[in-house]
């Protein structure tokens, strides 16, 4: 687990060094007639890399005149990549395309004038009717559509080690938070070192949001991001207290862990559960680990906490035609299948055939069709990057001091500063 964390840091360091030397991955071959298409993501390892590889294979077929250049910067949820990208955009040295989450996070780039309108391409490629309307709305500002979605992920999934759970006599998923606490106590009493594996900042945000969904229900939870729900309410205090209790079942070194480090505790049987998005399905599969089960986070019912990876055409991209070929491929039925069968997500297109997908995604496709969509802040569908950062730092502080009132007032202040911006 150490080496993976180190790889991430090394990759980010290397990317920063390249930046400082003015030597981007595409350097030396930019300009008109360039064949290289630098694709910037944080999909550097495991199931995430497998998904990217699937898409690249399709790109090689559909866009044989171009050459894929991997600009990935390792680190879950873009924890390193987003900083590198921000500096590159500031210096007018964008990659040919980059990964941006649908919703408020994408709007950051639109408002900053950093990406191009793709409405004409939507018409040309017949994408207008390919995606659900709600999703296209989250890619649209002032009637212009700015990006092509690759997928829909679900964030509020609880992954379990089957053997660890059955040895503790746990055979069915908890459906409420009180039931979950009872299970965690049982696991502790049976000597499981870490009943609930956890990682750093953004993974803690995910766990807290799952608790908020259970406490508030889908509508009130969604209202937290639109100004409709008050962050100062007693129900939020209650949720913070439950979240604090959950932290007591987690690994003490959580603040140094990426999501894959926490996942490793589950794979090794040192932990029973982990709350994580459904990229974990792909990652466990890519690592050959089969002894796992999954269920919606206890108390979340049919809330489907969604996020969507989408790709953009940056202003001043060196190879806009190559980028368009990438975007056309990932928006196509074949591209979405090549990517999502490996990535753990479901296709954003509505014309996909569920039977093409592994069992997890088949279940997710059915849940998405009947579930209640709620957004995610750490994965951009609910809030801007500024808001994400403010919540992450408040939760990081809470992870060490456990001060409930301080966390709540930081969350109130963040909402005041960022809601509607
Ligand atoms: C999310 C992203 C997913 C997955 C995850 C963990 O932000 O949308 O595709 O990469 O981070 O790294």
PDB file of C-alpha atoms and ligand atoms in Angstrom, residues 42-43 48 75-78 99 101 151 153 202 259 276 279 307-309 343 378-379, ligand 1:
ATOM      1  CA  UNK A  42      -6.120  10.601 -12.983  1.00  0.00           C
ATOM      2  CA  UNK A  43      -6.685   7.061 -14.203  1.00  0.00           C
ATOM      3  CA  UNK A  48      -9.327   3.038 -13.646  1.00  0.00           C
ATOM      4  CA  UNK A  75      -4.138  10.092  -7.150  1.00  0.00           C
ATOM      5  CA  UNK A  76      -7.773   9.214  -6.430  1.00  0.00           C
ATOM      6  CA  UNK A  77     -10.490  11.719  -7.393  1.00  0.00           C
ATOM      7  CA  UNK A  78      -7.872  13.920  -9.040  1.00  0.00           C
ATOM      8  CA  UNK A  99     -11.419  14.870 -17.428  1.00  0.00           C
ATOM      9  CA  UNK A 101     -16.946  16.144 -13.600  1.00  0.00           C
ATOM     10  CA  UNK A 151     -20.215   7.436 -17.905  1.00  0.00           C
ATOM     11  CA  UNK A 153     -20.747   6.430 -11.544  1.00  0.00           C
ATOM     12  CA  UNK A 202     -12.293  13.305  -0.245  1.00  0.00           C
ATOM     13  CA  UNK A 259      -8.924   4.996  -1.522  1.00  0.00           C
ATOM     14  CA  UNK A 276     -16.592   3.940  -2.037  1.00  0.00           C
ATOM     15  CA  UNK A 279     -14.934   2.338  -9.573  1.00  0.00           C
ATOM     16  CA  UNK A 307     -21.318  11.663 -10.816  1.00  0.00           C
ATOM     17  CA  UNK A 308     -20.194  11.677 -14.409  1.00  0.00           C
ATOM     18  CA  UNK A 309     -16.720  11.855 -15.911  1.00  0.00           C
ATOM     19  CA  UNK A 343     -14.495   1.067 -15.400  1.00  0.00           C
ATOM     20  CA  UNK A 378     -16.192  15.673  -3.861  1.00  0.00           C
ATOM     21  CA  UNK A 379     -16.983  14.394  -7.356  1.00  0.00           C
TER      22      UNK A 379
HETATM   23  C1  LIG B   1     -13.762  10.171  -9.342  1.00  0.00           C
HETATM   24  C2  LIG B   1     -13.885   9.847 -10.803  1.00  0.00           C
HETATM   25  C3  LIG B   1     -13.958   8.368 -10.946  1.00  0.00           C
HETATM   26  C4  LIG B   1     -12.801   7.726 -10.243  1.00  0.00           C
HETATM   27  C5  LIG B   1     -12.668   8.222  -8.819  1.00  0.00           C
HETATM   28  C6  LIG B   1     -11.497   7.679  -8.019  1.00  0.00           C
HETATM   29  O1  LIG B   1     -13.666  11.548  -9.135  1.00  0.00           O
HETATM   30  O2  LIG B   1     -15.022  10.435 -11.313  1.00  0.00           O
HETATM   31  O3  LIG B   1     -13.965   8.039 -12.307  1.00  0.00           O
HETATM   32  O4  LIG B   1     -11.673   7.987 -10.978  1.00  0.00           O
HETATM   33  O5  LIG B   1     -12.595   9.602  -8.801  1.00  0.00           O
HETATM   34  O6  LIG B   1     -10.281   8.099  -8.517  1.00  0.00           O
END
